[in-house]
Structure formats: C-alpha cells, structure tokens
CSV table of C-alpha atoms in Angstrom, one decimal:
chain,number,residue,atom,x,y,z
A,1,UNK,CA,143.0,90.1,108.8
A,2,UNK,CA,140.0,89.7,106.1
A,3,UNK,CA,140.5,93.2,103.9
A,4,UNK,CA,136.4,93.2,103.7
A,5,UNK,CA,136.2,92.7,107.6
A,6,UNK,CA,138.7,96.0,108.4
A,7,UNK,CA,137.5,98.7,110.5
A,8,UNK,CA,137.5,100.7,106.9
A,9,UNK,CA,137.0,98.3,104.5
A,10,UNK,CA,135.0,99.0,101.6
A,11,UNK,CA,132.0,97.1,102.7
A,12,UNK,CA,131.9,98.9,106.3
A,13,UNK,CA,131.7,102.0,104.4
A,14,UNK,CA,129.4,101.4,102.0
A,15,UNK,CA,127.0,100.0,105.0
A,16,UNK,CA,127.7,103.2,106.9
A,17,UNK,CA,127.1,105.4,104.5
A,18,UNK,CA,124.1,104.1,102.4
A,19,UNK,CA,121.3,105.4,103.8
A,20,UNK,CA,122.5,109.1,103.9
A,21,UNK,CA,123.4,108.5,100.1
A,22,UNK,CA,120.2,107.0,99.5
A,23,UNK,CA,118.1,109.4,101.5
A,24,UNK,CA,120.2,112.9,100.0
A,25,UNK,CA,119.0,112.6,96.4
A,26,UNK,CA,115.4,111.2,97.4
A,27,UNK,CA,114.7,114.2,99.5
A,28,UNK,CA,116.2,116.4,96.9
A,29,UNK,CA,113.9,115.0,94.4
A,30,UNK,CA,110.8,115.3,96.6
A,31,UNK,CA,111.6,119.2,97.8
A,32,UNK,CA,112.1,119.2,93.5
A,33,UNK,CA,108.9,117.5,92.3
A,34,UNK,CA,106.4,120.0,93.0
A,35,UNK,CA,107.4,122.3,91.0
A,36,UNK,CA,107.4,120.2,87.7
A,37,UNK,CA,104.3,118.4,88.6
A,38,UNK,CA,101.2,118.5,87.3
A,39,UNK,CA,98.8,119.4,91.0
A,40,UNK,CA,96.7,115.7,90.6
A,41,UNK,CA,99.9,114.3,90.8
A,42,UNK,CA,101.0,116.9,93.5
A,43,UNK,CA,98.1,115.4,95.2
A,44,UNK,CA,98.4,112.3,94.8
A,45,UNK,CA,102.2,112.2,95.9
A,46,UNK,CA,100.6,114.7,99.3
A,47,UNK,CA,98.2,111.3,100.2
A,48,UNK,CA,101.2,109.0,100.0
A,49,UNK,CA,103.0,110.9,102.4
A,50,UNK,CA,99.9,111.2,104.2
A,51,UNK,CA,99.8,107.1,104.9
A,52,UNK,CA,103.1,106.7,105.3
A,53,UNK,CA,103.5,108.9,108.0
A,54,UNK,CA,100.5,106.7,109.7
A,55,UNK,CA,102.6,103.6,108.5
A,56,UNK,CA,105.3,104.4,110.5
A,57,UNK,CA,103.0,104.5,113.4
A,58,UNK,CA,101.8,101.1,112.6
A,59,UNK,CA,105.1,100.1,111.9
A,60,UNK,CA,106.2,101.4,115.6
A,61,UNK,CA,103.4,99.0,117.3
A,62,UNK,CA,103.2,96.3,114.9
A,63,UNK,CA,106.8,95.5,113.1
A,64,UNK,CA,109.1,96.7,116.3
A,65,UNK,CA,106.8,95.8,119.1
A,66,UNK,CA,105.0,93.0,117.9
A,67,UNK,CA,101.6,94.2,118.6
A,68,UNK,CA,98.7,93.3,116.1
A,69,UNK,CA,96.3,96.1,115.2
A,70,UNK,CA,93.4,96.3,112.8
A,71,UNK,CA,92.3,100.0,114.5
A,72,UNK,CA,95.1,101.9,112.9
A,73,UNK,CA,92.2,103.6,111.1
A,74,UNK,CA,90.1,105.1,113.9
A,75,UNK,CA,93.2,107.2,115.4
A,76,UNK,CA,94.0,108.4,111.9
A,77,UNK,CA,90.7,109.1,111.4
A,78,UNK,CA,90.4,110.4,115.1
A,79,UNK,CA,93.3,112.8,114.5
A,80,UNK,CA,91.8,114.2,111.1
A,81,UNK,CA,88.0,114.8,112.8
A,82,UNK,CA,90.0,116.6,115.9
A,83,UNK,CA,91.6,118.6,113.1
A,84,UNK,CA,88.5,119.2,111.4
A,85,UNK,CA,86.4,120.3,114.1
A,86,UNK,CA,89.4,122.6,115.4
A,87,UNK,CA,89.8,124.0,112.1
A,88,UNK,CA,85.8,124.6,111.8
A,89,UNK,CA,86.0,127.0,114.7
A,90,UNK,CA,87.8,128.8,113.6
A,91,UNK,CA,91.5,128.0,115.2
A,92,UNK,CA,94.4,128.3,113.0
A,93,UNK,CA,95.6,125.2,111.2
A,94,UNK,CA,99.9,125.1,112.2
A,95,UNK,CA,97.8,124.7,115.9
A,96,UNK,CA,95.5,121.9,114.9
A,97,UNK,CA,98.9,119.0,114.5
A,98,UNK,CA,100.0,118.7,117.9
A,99,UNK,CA,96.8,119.3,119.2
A,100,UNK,CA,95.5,116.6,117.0
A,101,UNK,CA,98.8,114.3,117.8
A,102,UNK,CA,98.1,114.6,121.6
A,103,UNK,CA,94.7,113.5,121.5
A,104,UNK,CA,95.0,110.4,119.3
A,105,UNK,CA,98.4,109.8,121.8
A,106,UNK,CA,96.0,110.0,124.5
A,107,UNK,CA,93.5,107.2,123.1
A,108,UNK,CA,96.3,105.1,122.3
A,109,UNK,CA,97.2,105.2,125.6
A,110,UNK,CA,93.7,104.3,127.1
A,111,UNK,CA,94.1,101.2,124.2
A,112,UNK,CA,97.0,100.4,125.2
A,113,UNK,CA,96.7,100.2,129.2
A,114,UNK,CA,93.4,97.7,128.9
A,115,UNK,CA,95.8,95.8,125.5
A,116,UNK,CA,98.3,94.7,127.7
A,117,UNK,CA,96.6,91.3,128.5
A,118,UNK,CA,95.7,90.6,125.3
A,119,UNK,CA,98.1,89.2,122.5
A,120,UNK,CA,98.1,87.6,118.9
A,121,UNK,CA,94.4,86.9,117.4
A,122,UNK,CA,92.6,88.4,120.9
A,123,UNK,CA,94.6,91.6,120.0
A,124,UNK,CA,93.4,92.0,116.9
A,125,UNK,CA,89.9,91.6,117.4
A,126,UNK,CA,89.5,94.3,120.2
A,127,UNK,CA,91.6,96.4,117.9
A,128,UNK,CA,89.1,95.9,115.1
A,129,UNK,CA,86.0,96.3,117.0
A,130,UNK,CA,87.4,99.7,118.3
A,131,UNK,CA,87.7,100.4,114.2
A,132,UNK,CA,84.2,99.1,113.7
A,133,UNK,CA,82.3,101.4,116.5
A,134,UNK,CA,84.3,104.3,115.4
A,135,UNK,CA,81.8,105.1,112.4
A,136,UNK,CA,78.8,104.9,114.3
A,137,UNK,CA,80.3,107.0,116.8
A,138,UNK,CA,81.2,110.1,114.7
A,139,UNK,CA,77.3,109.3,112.7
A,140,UNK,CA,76.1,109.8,116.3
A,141,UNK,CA,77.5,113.2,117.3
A,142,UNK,CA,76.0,114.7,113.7
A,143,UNK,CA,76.3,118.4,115.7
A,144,UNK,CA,79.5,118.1,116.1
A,145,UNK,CA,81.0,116.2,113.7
A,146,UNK,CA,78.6,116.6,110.4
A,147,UNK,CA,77.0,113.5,110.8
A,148,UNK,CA,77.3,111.2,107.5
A,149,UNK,CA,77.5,114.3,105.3
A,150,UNK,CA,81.0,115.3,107.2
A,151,UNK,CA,82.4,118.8,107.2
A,152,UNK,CA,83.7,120.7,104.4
A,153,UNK,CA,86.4,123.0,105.3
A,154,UNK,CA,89.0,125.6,103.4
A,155,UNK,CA,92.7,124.3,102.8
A,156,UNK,CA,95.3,125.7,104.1
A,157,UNK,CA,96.6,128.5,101.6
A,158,UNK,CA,100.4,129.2,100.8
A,159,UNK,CA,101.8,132.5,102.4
A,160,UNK,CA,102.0,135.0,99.8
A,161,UNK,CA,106.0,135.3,99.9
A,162,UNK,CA,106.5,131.5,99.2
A,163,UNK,CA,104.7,132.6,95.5
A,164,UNK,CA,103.6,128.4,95.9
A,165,UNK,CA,100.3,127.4,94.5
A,166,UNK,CA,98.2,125.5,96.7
A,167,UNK,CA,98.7,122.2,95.8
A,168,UNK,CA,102.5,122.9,96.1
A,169,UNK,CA,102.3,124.2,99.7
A,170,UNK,CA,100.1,121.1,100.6
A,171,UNK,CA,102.7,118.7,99.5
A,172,UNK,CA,105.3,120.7,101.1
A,173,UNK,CA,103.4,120.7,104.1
A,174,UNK,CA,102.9,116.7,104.1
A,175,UNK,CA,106.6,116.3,103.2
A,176,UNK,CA,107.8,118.5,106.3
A,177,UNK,CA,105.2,116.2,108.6
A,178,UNK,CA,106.5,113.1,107.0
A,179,UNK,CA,110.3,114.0,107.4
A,180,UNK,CA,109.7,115.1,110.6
A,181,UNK,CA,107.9,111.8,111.8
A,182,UNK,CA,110.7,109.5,110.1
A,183,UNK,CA,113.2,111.3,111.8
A,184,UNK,CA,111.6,110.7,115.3
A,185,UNK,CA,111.2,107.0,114.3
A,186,UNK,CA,114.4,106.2,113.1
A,187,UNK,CA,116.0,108.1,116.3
A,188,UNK,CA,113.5,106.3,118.9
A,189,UNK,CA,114.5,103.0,117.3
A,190,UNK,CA,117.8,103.7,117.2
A,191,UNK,CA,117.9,104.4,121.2
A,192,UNK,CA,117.7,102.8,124.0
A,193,UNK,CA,113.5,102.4,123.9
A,194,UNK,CA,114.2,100.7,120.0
A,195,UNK,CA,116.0,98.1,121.9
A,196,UNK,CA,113.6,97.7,124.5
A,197,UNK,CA,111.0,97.7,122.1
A,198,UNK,CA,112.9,94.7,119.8
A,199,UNK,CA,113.5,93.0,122.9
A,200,UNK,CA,109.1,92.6,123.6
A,201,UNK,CA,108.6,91.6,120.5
A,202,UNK,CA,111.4,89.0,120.1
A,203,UNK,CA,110.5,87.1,123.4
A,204,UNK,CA,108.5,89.0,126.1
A,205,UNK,CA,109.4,87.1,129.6
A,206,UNK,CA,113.2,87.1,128.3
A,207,UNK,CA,113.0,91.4,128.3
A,208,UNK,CA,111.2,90.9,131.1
A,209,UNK,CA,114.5,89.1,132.7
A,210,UNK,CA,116.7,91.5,131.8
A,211,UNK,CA,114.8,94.1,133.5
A,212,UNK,CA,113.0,95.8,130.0
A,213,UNK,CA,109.4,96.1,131.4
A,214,UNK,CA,107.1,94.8,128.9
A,215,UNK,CA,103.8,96.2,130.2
A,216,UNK,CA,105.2,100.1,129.8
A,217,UNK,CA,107.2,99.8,126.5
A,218,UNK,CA,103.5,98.3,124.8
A,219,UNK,CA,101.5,101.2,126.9
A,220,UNK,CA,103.8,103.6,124.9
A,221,UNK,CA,104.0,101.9,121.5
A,222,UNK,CA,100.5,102.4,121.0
A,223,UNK,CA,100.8,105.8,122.2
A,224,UNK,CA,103.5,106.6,120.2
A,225,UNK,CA,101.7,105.0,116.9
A,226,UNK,CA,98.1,106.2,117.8
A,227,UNK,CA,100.3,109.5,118.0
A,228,UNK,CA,101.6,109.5,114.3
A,229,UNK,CA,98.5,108.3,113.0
A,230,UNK,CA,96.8,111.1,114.7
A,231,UNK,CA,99.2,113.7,112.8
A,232,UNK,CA,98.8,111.8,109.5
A,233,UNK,CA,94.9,112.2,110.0
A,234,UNK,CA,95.8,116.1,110.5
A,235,UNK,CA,97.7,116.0,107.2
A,236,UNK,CA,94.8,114.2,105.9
A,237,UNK,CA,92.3,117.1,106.6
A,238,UNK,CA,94.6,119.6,105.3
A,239,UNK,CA,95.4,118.2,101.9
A,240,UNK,CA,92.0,117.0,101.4
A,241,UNK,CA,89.6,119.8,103.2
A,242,UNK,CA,86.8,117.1,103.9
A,243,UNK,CA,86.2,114.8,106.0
A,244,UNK,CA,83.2,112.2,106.5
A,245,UNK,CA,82.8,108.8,108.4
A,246,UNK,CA,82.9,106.7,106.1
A,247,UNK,CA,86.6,108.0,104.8
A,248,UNK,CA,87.6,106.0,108.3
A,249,UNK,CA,86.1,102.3,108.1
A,250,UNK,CA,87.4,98.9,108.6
A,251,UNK,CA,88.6,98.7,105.2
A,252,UNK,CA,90.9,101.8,106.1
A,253,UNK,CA,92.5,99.8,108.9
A,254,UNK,CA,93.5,96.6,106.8
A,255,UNK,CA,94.4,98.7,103.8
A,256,UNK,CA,97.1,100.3,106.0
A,257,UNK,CA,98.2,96.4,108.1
A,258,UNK,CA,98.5,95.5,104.1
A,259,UNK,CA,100.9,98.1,103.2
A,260,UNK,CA,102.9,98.0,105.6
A,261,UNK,CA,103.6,94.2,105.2
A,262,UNK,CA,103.6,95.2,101.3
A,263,UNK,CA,106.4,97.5,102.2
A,264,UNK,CA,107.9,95.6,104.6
A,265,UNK,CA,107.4,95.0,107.9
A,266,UNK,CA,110.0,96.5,111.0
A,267,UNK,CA,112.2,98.2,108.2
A,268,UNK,CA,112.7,101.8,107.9
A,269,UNK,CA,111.8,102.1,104.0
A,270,UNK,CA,108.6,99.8,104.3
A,271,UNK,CA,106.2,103.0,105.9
A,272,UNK,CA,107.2,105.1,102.3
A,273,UNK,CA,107.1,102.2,100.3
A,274,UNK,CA,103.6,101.0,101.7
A,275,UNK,CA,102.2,104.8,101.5
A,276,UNK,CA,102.9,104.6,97.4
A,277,UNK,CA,101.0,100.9,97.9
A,278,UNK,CA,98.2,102.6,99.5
A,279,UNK,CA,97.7,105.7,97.6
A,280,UNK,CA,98.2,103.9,94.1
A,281,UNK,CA,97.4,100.7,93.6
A,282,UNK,CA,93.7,100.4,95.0
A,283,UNK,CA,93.5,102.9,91.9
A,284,UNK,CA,95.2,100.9,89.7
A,285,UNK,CA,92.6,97.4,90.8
A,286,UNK,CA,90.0,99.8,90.4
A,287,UNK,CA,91.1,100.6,86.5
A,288,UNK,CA,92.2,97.1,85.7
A,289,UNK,CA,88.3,95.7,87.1
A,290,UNK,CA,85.7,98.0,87.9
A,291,UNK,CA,83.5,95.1,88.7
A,292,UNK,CA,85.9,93.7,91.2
A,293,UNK,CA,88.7,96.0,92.5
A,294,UNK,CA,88.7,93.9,95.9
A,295,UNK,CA,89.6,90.5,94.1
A,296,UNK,CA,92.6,92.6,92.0
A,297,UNK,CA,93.8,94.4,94.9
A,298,UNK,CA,94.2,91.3,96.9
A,299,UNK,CA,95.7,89.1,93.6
A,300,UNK,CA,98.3,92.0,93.7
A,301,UNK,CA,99.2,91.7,97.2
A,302,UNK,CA,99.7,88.0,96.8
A,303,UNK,CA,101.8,88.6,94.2
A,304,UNK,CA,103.7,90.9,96.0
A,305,UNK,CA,104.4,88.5,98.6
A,306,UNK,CA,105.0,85.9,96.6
A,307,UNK,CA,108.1,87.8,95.0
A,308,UNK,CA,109.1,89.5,98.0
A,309,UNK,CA,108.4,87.7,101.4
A,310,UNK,CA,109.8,90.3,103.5
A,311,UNK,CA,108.2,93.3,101.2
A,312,UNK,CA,109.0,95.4,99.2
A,313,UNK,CA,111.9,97.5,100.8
A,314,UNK,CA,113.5,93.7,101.5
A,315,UNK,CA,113.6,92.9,97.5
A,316,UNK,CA,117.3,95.0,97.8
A,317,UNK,CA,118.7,91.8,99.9
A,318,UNK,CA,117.4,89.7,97.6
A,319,UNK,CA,118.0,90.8,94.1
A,320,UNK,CA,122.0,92.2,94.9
A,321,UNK,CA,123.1,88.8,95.8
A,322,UNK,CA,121.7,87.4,92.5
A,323,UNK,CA,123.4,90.0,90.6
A,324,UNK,CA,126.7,89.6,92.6
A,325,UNK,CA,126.9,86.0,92.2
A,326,UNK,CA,126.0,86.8,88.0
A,327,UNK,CA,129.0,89.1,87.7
A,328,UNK,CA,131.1,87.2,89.7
C-alpha cells in the first residue's frame, strides 16, 4: 500500500485537520484584535464581517445551488430597514436579528417560489429589477421609513460589566453573528441538504432522477440566503446606526456577486475573503483615482481574476503545488 494513501498517512491528516488549525488561531486573533485596535479600524474590520455574513448567503444560492442573483442587496437592505424601524420604536435590539432574519427569509421565499422557472440570464434580471424597485419603494413609505433622509438611530451600547467601549462591543457583536452564520453554513453544506443542493446545481434533471427535488431545495436556498442577508443587514444597522435608501442600490448587489467571485465562489473561505474585498478595496480605488474609482475598482477585479481564476481563497491550490514542485 502507497504510505501517502494509508488510512493515517500524513497527508490524510493534514487534510483532516486543516481547517480546525487554520480556523483556531484566526478566531483567536479576531476575539484579540479589538483590543489593540485603533475604533476606525474596529469599524472597519465590524463592516467586513458585516458582508461576509451576507456573502455566505449569496454563496448559499449562487456558488452551491447555482442560482444567479443581482438582488442580494434589497434583502440585506430589507433586513437592516426591519431592524431600523423595530429599533425606532422602541424594541430592544438582541430582538430586532431574528425578527429581521425571518422577514427577509420570508421574501426570499415569495422570490424564490415565482424563480423556480426562471434560470441563467432570465434569473438574473428579475433578481435585479427586484434590487432596482427596492429604492423607490423605501423613498415611498417616507412615514415609515425616513424617506430619502433615512433614520438616525442610537448604537447598541456595551453592558457596563464587559468594561468594552463601543466600538469593541460592535465588533464583538458582528463577530458572534458572523461565527454563528458560518457555522450554520458549513453544517447545512455539510448534510444531507449540501448534497442535494450540489446535486441542482451540477445537473438539475439528473437530481431530479435520483429523487432530490429541485423545485424545493431552490425555494429554500433563497430563503436560507435572503435569510443571512437579512441578519447581515441587522448587523448593518447596529454597527452603523443609520440607515437611508440609497445605502441599498444596485451597485450594492453587484458589489457583493463581485466579492464573492473575488473570494471564491462555492468555497467556505470565499464569503470572509470577499467581505475584506468589499469593505476595503472600493476605498482603496477611491484613493488611487478620485476621478474614476469605478474604472480602478473594476481593473482590480480583473486582475484578481486573472491571477486567481477560482478566487482568492483558491490561490492556496495553486501556489502550494508551485512551491512543492520548487523544493522538490
């Protein structure tokens, strides 16, 4: 027998046991980080968390179901107005999550039921018209939701025994959302409903042969995603305490499609590493060309791309071979 094919051969191991060495000292650095950073950076570390936990919503529907959508935005942004409006009456804000979860789960469910005749291109364009209507719509109910000026509302403030500053307990707050969320991912896609889901997206009458019903498994994926994005949108409100219409347009939605192919598209890394896309390098177009951010933005995703077809969290596969076959 092949010494790197036995049941406990070095490679088995180091397959079995890589993510929980990888994920230990990454989640020991982020429960860390807060307290040595600066709070912009607290804040800015907070909105990354914020999109990837609505990444791995996306990346539910789109990269392990196979379902294109360019409205990602308009649940997130449905899920931070639900939270907004809860929190302006006065409701506490631990309640406002699943309450805001549940009702963007709901309108990805009403998506998803009429969705499940479309596919491909014809997909995507009801998704983005749902994303284009949702501005108007919020403009329209100004009573309720603010109108274009939006509402202003108070952060959530750290207990007194956790002696955090505000910015700390935001970020933790994000962070327990985010761990949370990956944790329910990685499990669902682990299960049974994972393989169902991979078996949809990898050839739809062939699932539907071996008994997987396709119709219900897409019903729930946008559920399940609107769901996420709904609790990122919650997340959203909290870190930010404001929230206005045009925080949710179109752009939103292809912003988040582009990070999560960025990060990388059905992989369990590419929701983080397209949040860090999102929140920083729209920033970082912005201070290379003022004039243009749009053209440097999109030059950088091409680059991306370019050096990493399957995103970033695929580079890993690419690079250790190169080095292996160097050393070798």
């Amino acid at each position: 027998m092949n010494r790197d094919h036995a049941p406990n051969s070095p490679r088995d191991l180091l397959r079995r046991y890589r993510t929980p060495a990888l994920v230990g000292p990454l989640l020991l650095a982020a429960c860390l980080a807060p307290l040595y950073l600066v709070p912009f950076h607290n804040f800015q570390l907070s909105m990354a968390m914020v999109y990837a936990v609505a990444l791995l919503g996306l990346n539910l529907l789109v990269g392990h179901t196979g379902q294109i959508s360019l409205g990602h935005g308009a649940f997130f942004g449905a899920g931070a107005y639900a939270t907004a409006i809860l929190l302006d009456q006065g409701l506490a804000y631990p309640l406002t999550l699943p309450i805001a979860a549940a009702i963007a789960f709901l309108l990805g469910f009403g998506l998803g039921v009429p969705a499940l005749r479309l596919r491909g291109l014809y997909l995507a364009l009801v998704t983005l018209a749902i994303a284009i209507f949702f501005v108007p719509l919020l403009k329209r109910f100004d009573s309720l939701t603010g109108g274009s000026m939006g509402l202003t509302l108070t952060k959530p403030a750290a207990p007194a025994w956790t002696g955090l500053a505000e910015d700390q307990w935001l970020y933790y707050l994000a962070l327990a959302v985010t761990v949370g969320s990956a944790a329910l991912v990685a499990g669902l896609v682990r299960s049974r409903v994972g393989r169902a889901l991979h078996a949809v997206r990898d050839n739809e009458t062939a699932a539907e042969v071996l008994g997987v019903r396709p119709a219900y498994y897409k019903t729930l994926a946008f559920a399940w995603g609107a769901m996420l994005a709904g609790a990122a949108g919650c997340v959203y409100t909290w870190v930010i305490g404001f929230v206005s219409p045009d925080s949710f347009a179109v752009s939103l939605s292809i912003t988040l499609l582009a990070g999560l192919v960025v990060g990388g598209l059905g992989s369990g890394w590419g929701p983080l590493l397209g949040g860090l896309f999102v929140m920083f390098v729209p920033g970082l177009a912005q201070d290379v060309n003022q004039a243009a951010p749009g053209v440097v933005f999109g030059l950088l995703i091409i680059a991306v791309m370019f050096l990493a077809p399957t995103g970033l969290a695929g580079l890993g596969t690419r690079v250790l071979p190169l080095l292996r076959k160097k050393t070798s």
